[in-house]
Amino acid sequence: MNKLDAVIDFEEMRRVMPHRYPFLLLDRVIEMELGKRIVGLKNVTINEQFFQGHFPDFPVMPGVLILEALAQASGVLAAKTANASAAEGSLLLFAGIDKARFRRQVVPGDTLLLEADLLRHKHDIWKFSTVARVGDEVACTAEMLCAIRRMDQSPA
């Protein structure tokens, strides 16, 4: 298998994740070890809706969306490890973030490599160490929490 071939393709992600365009920020998963690690890709193009306003003359991917892409990759790992999916009534919720740092701008034409390593999980709360890279350059790092909830469960 080529290093960039999908381990989880777009259609499988649609079953696992509740997100849809324009908010699904993970194009494919290229590496995954259940209960340990995931690596996904986000191809950043000028056609992204957020570039219309952020910023028209100097397009930069918003940091919060880089964090969201990392959270989505983390959520896929949690869901696949826990055998949960949106198609079967589970939601992956962003539950917290610590130590977020931005080190490089992400611009149209970049491919974000989204890496998440599972630090621990207890019950339905999962903690990850994440890194977004463009090539060999680190764009963003953060520790984040993800929670798996049933859609029929109270959000609180």
Coordinates of N, CA, C and O in Angstrom, one line a residue:
M1 N 0.8 -1.2 0.0 CA 0.0 0.0 0.0 C 0.9 1.2 0.0 O 1.8 1.3 0.8
N2 N 0.6 2.2 -0.8 CA 1.3 3.5 -0.9 C 1.0 4.2 0.4 O -0.1 4.1 1.0
K3 N 2.0 4.9 0.9 CA 1.9 5.7 2.2 C 0.7 6.6 2.3 O 0.1 6.8 3.3
L4 N 0.3 7.1 1.1 CA -0.9 8.1 1.1 C -2.2 7.4 0.8 O -3.2 8.1 0.7
D5 N -2.2 6.1 0.6 CA -3.5 5.4 0.3 C -4.3 5.5 1.6 O -3.8 5.5 2.7
A6 N -5.6 5.5 1.4 CA -6.6 5.7 2.5 C -6.7 4.4 3.3 O -7.0 3.3 2.7
V7 N -6.6 4.4 4.6 CA -6.9 3.3 5.5 C -8.4 3.4 5.7 O -9.2 2.5 5.8
I8 N -8.9 4.7 5.9 CA -10.3 5.0 6.0 C -10.6 6.0 4.9 O -10.0 7.1 4.9
D9 N -11.5 5.7 4.0 CA -11.8 6.7 2.9 C -12.9 7.6 3.3 O -13.5 7.5 4.4
F10 N -13.3 8.5 2.4 CA -14.3 9.5 2.7 C -15.6 8.9 3.1 O -16.3 9.3 4.0
E11 N -16.0 7.8 2.4 CA -17.3 7.2 2.6 C -17.4 6.6 4.0 O -18.4 6.7 4.7
E12 N -16.3 5.9 4.4 CA -16.3 5.3 5.8 C -16.3 6.4 6.8 O -17.0 6.3 7.9
M13 N -15.6 7.6 6.6 CA -15.7 8.7 7.5 C -17.1 9.2 7.7 O -17.5 9.6 8.8
R14 N -17.8 9.2 6.6 CA -19.2 9.7 6.7 C -20.1 8.8 7.6 O -21.0 9.3 8.2
R15 N -19.7 7.5 7.6 CA -20.5 6.6 8.5 C -20.0 6.9 10.0 O -20.9 6.8 10.9
V16 N -18.8 7.1 10.2 CA -18.2 7.3 11.6 C -18.6 8.7 12.1 O -19.0 8.8 13.3
M17 N -18.4 9.7 11.3 CA -18.5 11.1 11.8 C -19.9 11.7 11.4 O -20.4 11.4 10.3
P18 N -20.4 12.5 12.2 CA -21.7 13.2 11.9 C -21.5 14.4 11.0 O -22.4 14.9 10.5
H19 N -20.3 14.9 10.9 CA -19.9 16.1 10.1 C -20.2 15.9 8.6 O -20.0 14.8 8.1
R20 N -20.6 17.0 8.0 CA -20.8 17.0 6.5 C -20.2 18.3 6.0 O -19.9 19.2 6.7
Y21 N -20.0 18.4 4.7 CA -19.5 19.6 4.0 C -20.4 20.7 4.4 O -21.6 20.6 4.4
P22 N -19.8 21.9 4.7 CA -18.4 22.3 4.6 C -17.6 22.0 5.9 O -16.5 22.5 6.0
F23 N -18.2 21.3 6.9 CA -17.5 21.2 8.1 C -16.7 19.9 8.4 O -16.1 19.8 9.3
L24 N -16.8 19.0 7.4 CA -16.0 17.8 7.5 C -14.6 18.2 7.0 O -14.4 18.5 5.9
L25 N -13.6 18.2 7.9 CA -12.3 18.8 7.6 C -11.2 17.7 7.5 O -10.0 18.0 7.5
L26 N -11.6 16.5 7.4 CA -10.7 15.4 7.3 C -11.0 14.7 5.9 O -12.1 14.2 5.7
D27 N -10.0 14.6 5.0 CA -10.3 14.0 3.7 C -10.1 12.5 3.7 O -10.8 11.8 3.0
R28 N -9.1 12.1 4.4 CA -8.9 10.6 4.5 C -7.9 10.3 5.7 O -7.2 11.2 6.2
V29 N -8.0 9.0 6.1 CA -7.1 8.5 7.1 C -6.1 7.6 6.4 O -6.5 6.7 5.7
I30 N -4.8 7.9 6.7 CA -3.7 7.1 6.0 C -3.0 6.2 6.9 O -2.3 5.3 6.4
E31 N -3.2 6.3 8.2 CA -2.6 5.4 9.1 C -3.4 5.4 10.4 O -3.9 6.4 10.8
M32 N -3.6 4.2 10.9 CA -4.4 4.1 12.2 C -4.0 2.8 12.9 O -3.9 1.7 12.3
E33 N -3.7 2.9 14.2 CA -3.6 1.8 15.1 C -4.6 1.9 16.2 O -4.5 2.9 17.0
L34 N -5.6 1.1 16.2 CA -6.7 1.2 17.1 C -6.1 1.3 18.6 O -5.3 0.6 18.9
G35 N -6.7 2.3 19.3 CA -6.3 2.5 20.7 C -5.0 3.2 20.9 O -4.5 3.3 22.0
K36 N -4.3 3.6 19.8 CA -3.0 4.2 19.9 C -2.8 5.5 19.1 O -2.6 6.5 19.6
R37 N -3.0 5.4 17.8 CA -2.6 6.5 16.9 C -3.4 6.6 15.6 O -3.8 5.6 15.1
I38 N -3.5 7.8 15.1 CA -4.1 8.0 13.8 C -3.4 9.1 13.0 O -2.9 10.0 13.7
V39 N -3.3 9.0 11.7 CA -2.8 10.1 10.9 C -3.8 10.3 9.7 O -4.1 9.3 9.0
G40 N -4.2 11.5 9.6 CA -5.2 11.9 8.5 C -4.6 13.0 7.7 O -3.6 13.6 8.0
L41 N -5.3 13.2 6.6 CA -5.0 14.3 5.7 C -6.1 15.3 5.4 O -7.3 14.8 5.3
K42 N -5.8 16.5 5.3 CA -6.7 17.6 4.9 C -6.0 18.4 3.8 O -5.0 19.0 4.0
N43 N -6.6 18.3 2.6 CA -6.0 19.1 1.5 C -6.7 20.5 1.5 O -7.9 20.6 1.5
V44 N -5.9 21.5 1.7 CA -6.4 22.8 1.8 C -6.4 23.5 0.5 O -5.4 23.6 -0.2
T45 N -7.6 23.9 0.0 CA -7.7 24.5 -1.3 C -8.3 25.9 -1.2 O -9.0 26.2 -0.2
I46 N -8.1 26.7 -2.2 CA -8.6 28.1 -2.2 C -10.2 28.1 -2.3 O -10.8 29.1 -1.9
N47 N -10.8 27.0 -2.6 CA -12.2 26.9 -2.7 C -12.9 26.7 -1.4 O -14.1 26.8 -1.3
E48 N -12.1 26.6 -0.3 CA -12.7 26.5 1.1 C -13.5 27.8 1.3 O -13.1 28.9 1.1
Q49 N -14.7 27.6 1.9 CA -15.6 28.8 2.1 C -15.0 29.8 3.1 O -15.2 31.0 2.9
F50 N -14.2 29.3 4.1 CA -13.7 30.3 5.0 C -12.7 31.3 4.4 O -12.4 32.3 5.0
F51 N -12.1 30.9 3.3 CA -11.1 31.8 2.7 C -11.7 33.1 2.1 O -11.1 34.1 1.8
Q52 N -13.1 33.0 1.9 CA -13.7 34.2 1.3 C -13.6 35.4 2.3 O -13.6 36.5 1.9
G53 N -13.5 35.1 3.6 CA -13.5 36.2 4.6 C -12.2 36.1 5.5 O -12.0 37.0 6.3
H54 N -11.4 35.1 5.3 CA -10.2 34.9 6.2 C -9.0 34.6 5.5 O -8.5 33.5 5.4
F55 N -8.3 35.4 4.9 CA -8.6 36.8 4.6 C -8.6 36.9 3.1 O -7.7 36.3 2.5
P56 N -9.5 37.7 2.4 CA -9.5 37.7 1.0 C -8.2 38.0 0.3 O -7.9 37.3 -0.7
D57 N -7.4 38.9 0.8 CA -6.2 39.3 0.1 C -5.0 38.5 0.7 O -3.9 38.7 0.1
F58 N -5.2 37.7 1.7 CA -4.1 37.0 2.3 C -4.7 35.7 3.0 O -4.9 35.7 4.2
P59 N -5.1 34.7 2.2 CA -5.8 33.6 2.7 C -5.0 32.7 3.7 O -3.9 32.2 3.3
V60 N -5.5 32.6 4.9 CA -4.9 31.8 5.9 C -6.0 31.0 6.6 O -7.1 31.5 6.9
M61 N -5.8 29.7 6.7 CA -6.7 28.8 7.4 C -6.9 29.2 8.9 O -5.8 29.3 9.5
P62 N -8.1 29.5 9.3 CA -8.2 29.8 10.7 C -7.7 28.8 11.7 O -7.9 27.6 11.5
G63 N -7.0 29.2 12.7 CA -6.5 28.3 13.7 C -7.6 27.4 14.3 O -7.3 26.2 14.6
V64 N -8.7 27.9 14.6 CA -9.8 27.1 15.2 C -10.2 25.9 14.3 O -10.6 24.9 14.7
L65 N -10.1 26.1 13.0 CA -10.4 25.1 12.0 C -9.3 24.0 11.9 O -9.5 22.8 11.7
I66 N -8.0 24.4 12.2 CA -7.0 23.5 12.3 C -7.2 22.6 13.5 O -7.1 21.4 13.4
L67 N -7.6 23.2 14.6 CA -7.9 22.5 15.8 C -9.1 21.6 15.6 O -9.1 20.4 16.1
E68 N -10.1 22.0 14.9 CA -11.2 21.2 14.6 C -10.8 20.0 13.8 O -11.3 18.9 14.0
A69 N -10.0 20.2 12.8 CA -9.5 19.1 11.9 C -8.8 18.0 12.8 O -8.9 16.8 12.7
L70 N -7.9 18.5 13.8 CA -7.3 17.6 14.7 C -8.3 16.9 15.6 O -8.1 15.7 15.9
A71 N -9.3 17.6 16.0 CA -10.3 17.0 16.9 C -11.1 15.9 16.1 O -11.4 14.9 16.6
Q72 N -11.3 16.2 14.8 CA -12.0 15.2 14.0 C -11.2 13.9 13.8 O -11.7 12.8 13.9
A73 N -9.9 14.1 13.6 CA -9.0 12.9 13.4 C -9.0 12.2 14.8 O -9.1 10.9 14.8
S74 N -8.9 12.9 15.9 CA -8.9 12.2 17.2 C -10.3 11.5 17.4 O -10.3 10.4 17.9
G75 N -11.3 12.1 17.0 CA -12.7 11.5 17.1 C -12.8 10.2 16.3 O -13.5 9.3 16.8
V76 N -12.2 10.2 15.2 CA -12.3 9.0 14.4 C -11.6 7.8 15.1 O -12.1 6.7 15.2
L77 N -10.4 8.1 15.6 CA -9.7 7.1 16.4 C -10.5 6.6 17.6 O -10.6 5.4 17.8
A78 N -11.1 7.6 18.3 CA -11.9 7.2 19.5 C -13.1 6.3 19.1 O -13.4 5.3 19.6
A79 N -13.8 6.8 18.0 CA -14.9 6.1 17.5 C -14.6 4.7 17.0 O -15.3 3.7 17.4
K80 N -13.6 4.6 16.2 CA -13.2 3.3 15.7 C -12.7 2.3 16.8 O -13.0 1.1 16.8
T81 N -12.0 2.9 17.8 CA -11.5 2.1 18.9 C -12.7 1.6 19.8 O -12.7 0.4 20.2
A82 N -13.7 2.5 20.0 CA -14.8 2.1 20.8 C -15.9 1.4 20.0 O -17.0 1.1 20.6
N83 N -15.7 1.2 18.7 CA -16.7 0.6 17.8 C -18.0 1.4 17.9 O -19.1 0.9 18.0
A84 N -17.9 2.8 17.8 CA -19.0 3.7 17.8 C -19.1 4.4 16.4 O -18.0 4.6 15.8
S85 N -20.3 4.8 16.0 CA -20.4 5.6 14.8 C -21.6 6.5 14.8 O -22.6 6.2 15.4
A86 N -21.6 7.5 14.0 CA -22.7 8.4 13.8 C -23.9 7.6 13.1 O -25.0 7.8 13.5
A87 N -23.5 6.7 12.2 CA -24.6 5.9 11.6 C -25.4 5.1 12.5 O -26.5 4.7 12.3
E88 N -24.7 4.8 13.7 CA -25.4 3.9 14.7 C -25.8 4.8 15.9 O -26.1 4.2 17.0
G89 N -25.8 6.1 15.8 CA -26.4 7.0 16.8 C -25.4 7.6 17.8 O -25.8 8.1 18.8
S90 N -24.1 7.5 17.5 CA -23.1 8.1 18.4 C -22.6 9.4 17.9 O -22.4 9.5 16.7
L91 N -22.3 10.3 18.7 CA -21.7 11.6 18.4 C -20.4 11.7 19.1 O -20.2 11.2 20.2
L92 N -19.4 12.3 18.4 CA -18.1 12.6 18.9 C -18.1 14.1 19.2 O -18.2 14.9 18.3
L93 N -17.9 14.4 20.4 CA -18.0 15.8 20.9 C -16.6 16.3 21.3 O -15.9 15.6 22.0
F94 N -16.3 17.5 20.9 CA -15.0 18.2 21.3 C -15.3 18.6 22.8 O -16.2 19.3 23.1
A95 N -14.4 18.1 23.7 CA -14.7 18.3 25.1 C -13.7 19.3 25.8 O -14.0 19.8 26.9
G96 N -12.6 19.5 25.2 CA -11.6 20.4 25.8 C -10.3 20.5 25.0 O -10.0 19.7 24.2
I97 N -9.6 21.5 25.4 CA -8.3 21.7 24.7 C -7.3 22.4 25.7 O -7.7 23.2 26.5
D98 N -6.1 21.9 25.6 CA -5.0 22.5 26.4 C -3.7 22.6 25.6 O -3.6 21.9 24.6
K99 N -2.9 23.5 25.9 CA -1.5 23.7 25.3 C -1.6 23.9 23.8 O -0.7 23.4 23.1
A100 N -2.6 24.6 23.3 CA -2.6 24.8 21.8 C -1.6 25.9 21.5 O -1.5 26.9 22.1
R101 N -0.8 25.6 20.4 CA 0.2 26.5 19.9 C 0.2 26.4 18.4 O 0.1 25.4 17.8
F102 N 0.3 27.6 17.8 CA 0.3 27.7 16.3 C 1.7 28.2 16.0 O 2.3 29.1 16.5
R103 N 2.3 27.5 15.0 CA 3.7 27.7 14.7 C 3.9 28.1 13.2 O 5.0 28.5 12.8
R104 N 2.9 27.8 12.4 CA 3.1 28.1 10.9 C 1.7 28.3 10.4 O 0.7 27.7 10.7
Q105 N 1.6 29.3 9.5 CA 0.3 29.5 8.8 C 0.1 28.4 7.8 O 1.0 27.8 7.2
V106 N -1.2 28.1 7.6 CA -1.7 27.1 6.7 C -2.4 27.9 5.6 O -3.4 28.6 5.9
V107 N -2.0 27.7 4.3 CA -2.5 28.4 3.2 C -3.0 27.5 2.1 O -2.7 26.3 2.1
P108 N -3.8 28.0 1.1 CA -4.2 27.2 0.0 C -3.0 26.5 -0.7 O -2.0 27.1 -0.8
G109 N -3.2 25.2 -1.0 CA -2.2 24.4 -1.6 C -1.5 23.5 -0.6 O -0.8 22.6 -1.0
D110 N -1.6 23.8 0.7 CA -1.0 23.0 1.7 C -1.8 21.7 1.9 O -3.0 21.7 1.7
T111 N -1.1 20.7 2.3 CA -1.7 19.5 2.8 C -1.4 19.3 4.2 O -0.2 19.3 4.6
L112 N -2.4 19.3 5.1 CA -2.2 19.2 6.5 C -2.2 17.7 6.8 O -3.1 16.9 6.5
L113 N -1.1 17.3 7.5 CA -1.0 16.0 8.0 C -1.4 16.1 9.5 O -0.8 16.8 10.3
L114 N -2.5 15.4 9.9 CA -3.1 15.5 11.2 C -2.8 14.2 12.0 O -3.3 13.1 11.6
E115 N -2.0 14.4 13.0 CA -1.6 13.2 13.8 C -2.2 13.4 15.2 O -2.2 14.4 15.8
A116 N -2.7 12.2 15.7 CA -3.2 12.2 17.1 C -2.8 10.9 17.8 O -2.9 9.8 17.2
D117 N -2.2 11.0 18.9 CA -1.8 9.9 19.8 C -2.7 9.9 21.0 O -2.8 10.9 21.7
L118 N -3.3 8.7 21.2 CA -4.1 8.6 22.4 C -3.2 8.5 23.7 O -2.3 7.7 23.8
L119 N -3.5 9.5 24.6 CA -2.8 9.5 25.9 C -3.5 8.6 26.9 O -2.8 7.9 27.6
R120 N -4.8 8.7 26.9 CA -5.6 7.8 27.8 C -7.1 8.0 27.6 O -7.5 9.0 26.9
H121 N -7.9 7.1 28.1 CA -9.3 7.3 28.0 C -9.9 6.6 29.3 O -9.4 5.6 29.8
K122 N -11.0 7.2 29.7 CA -11.7 6.6 30.9 C -13.2 6.8 30.6 O -13.6 7.9 30.3
H123 N -13.9 5.7 30.6 CA -15.3 5.7 30.2 C -15.4 6.3 28.8 O -14.8 5.7 27.9
D124 N -16.2 7.3 28.6 CA -16.3 7.9 27.2 C -15.5 9.1 27.0 O -15.8 9.9 26.0
I125 N -14.5 9.4 27.8 CA -13.7 10.6 27.6 C -12.3 10.1 27.2 O -11.7 9.3 27.8
W126 N -11.8 10.8 26.1 CA -10.6 10.4 25.5 C -9.6 11.6 25.4 O -10.1 12.7 25.0
K127 N -8.4 11.4 25.8 CA -7.4 12.5 25.7 C -6.3 12.2 24.7 O -5.8 11.1 24.7
F128 N -6.0 13.2 23.9 CA -5.0 13.0 22.8 C -4.0 14.1 22.8 O -4.2 15.2 23.2
S129 N -2.8 13.7 22.3 CA -1.7 14.6 22.0 C -1.8 14.8 20.5 O -1.7 13.7 19.8
T130 N -1.9 16.0 19.9 CA -2.1 16.2 18.5 C -1.1 17.1 17.9 O -0.6 18.0 18.6
V131 N -0.8 16.9 16.6 CA 0.1 17.7 15.8 C -0.4 17.8 14.4 O -0.8 16.8 13.8
A132 N -0.4 19.1 13.9 CA -0.8 19.3 12.5 C 0.5 19.7 11.8 O 1.2 20.7 12.3
R133 N 0.9 19.1 10.7 CA 2.1 19.4 10.0 C 1.8 19.8 8.6 O 0.9 19.2 8.0
V134 N 2.6 20.6 8.0 CA 2.7 20.8 6.5 C 4.1 20.4 6.1 O 5.1 21.1 6.5
G135 N 4.2 19.3 5.4 CA 5.5 18.8 5.1 C 6.2 18.4 6.5 O 5.6 17.7 7.3
D136 N 7.4 18.9 6.6 CA 8.2 18.6 7.9 C 8.0 19.7 8.9 O 8.5 19.7 10.0
E137 N 7.2 20.7 8.6 CA 7.0 21.9 9.5 C 5.7 21.7 10.4 O 4.7 21.4 9.9
V138 N 5.9 21.9 11.7 CA 4.8 21.9 12.6 C 3.9 23.1 12.4 O 4.5 24.3 12.5
A139 N 2.6 23.0 12.2 CA 1.7 24.1 12.1 C 1.0 24.4 13.4 O 0.8 25.5 13.8
C140 N 0.7 23.3 14.1 CA -0.1 23.4 15.3 C 0.1 22.2 16.2 O 0.2 21.1 15.7
T141 N 0.1 22.4 17.5 CA 0.1 21.3 18.5 C -0.9 21.6 19.5 O -1.2 22.8 19.8
A142 N -1.5 20.6 20.1 CA -2.5 20.7 21.2 C -2.7 19.4 21.9 O -2.5 18.3 21.3
E143 N -3.2 19.5 23.1 CA -3.8 18.3 23.8 C -5.3 18.6 23.8 O -5.7 19.7 24.0
M144 N -6.0 17.5 23.4 CA -7.5 17.7 23.4 C -8.3 16.5 23.9 O -7.7 15.4 24.0
L145 N -9.5 16.9 24.4 CA -10.4 15.9 24.9 C -11.5 15.7 23.9 O -12.0 16.6 23.3
C146 N -12.0 14.4 23.8 CA -13.1 14.1 23.0 C -14.1 13.2 23.8 O -13.6 12.4 24.6
A147 N -15.3 13.4 23.6 CA -16.3 12.6 24.4 C -17.2 11.9 23.4 O -17.6 12.5 22.4
I148 N -17.5 10.7 23.6 CA -18.5 9.9 22.8 C -19.8 9.9 23.5 O -19.9 9.5 24.7
R149 N -20.9 10.4 22.9 CA -22.2 10.4 23.4 C -23.2 9.8 22.5 O -23.1 9.9 21.3
R150 N -24.2 9.2 23.0 CA -25.3 8.7 22.2 C -26.2 9.9 21.8 O -26.3 10.8 22.6
M151 N -26.7 10.0 20.6 CA -27.5 11.1 20.1 C -28.8 11.2 21.0 O -29.3 12.3 21.1
D152 N -29.2 10.2 21.6 CA -30.4 10.3 22.4 C -30.1 10.6 23.9 O -31.0 10.7 24.7
Q153 N -28.8 10.8 24.2 CA -28.4 11.2 25.5 C -28.3 12.7 25.7 O -28.1 13.4 24.8
S154 N -28.6 13.1 26.9 CA -28.5 14.6 27.2 C -27.1 15.1 27.0 O -26.2 14.4 27.3
P155 N -27.0 16.3 26.4 CA -25.6 16.9 26.1 C -24.9 17.2 27.4 O -23.7 17.4 27.4
A156 N -25.6 17.4 28.5 CA -24.9 17.8 29.8 C -24.2 16.6 30.5 O -24.4 15.5 30.3

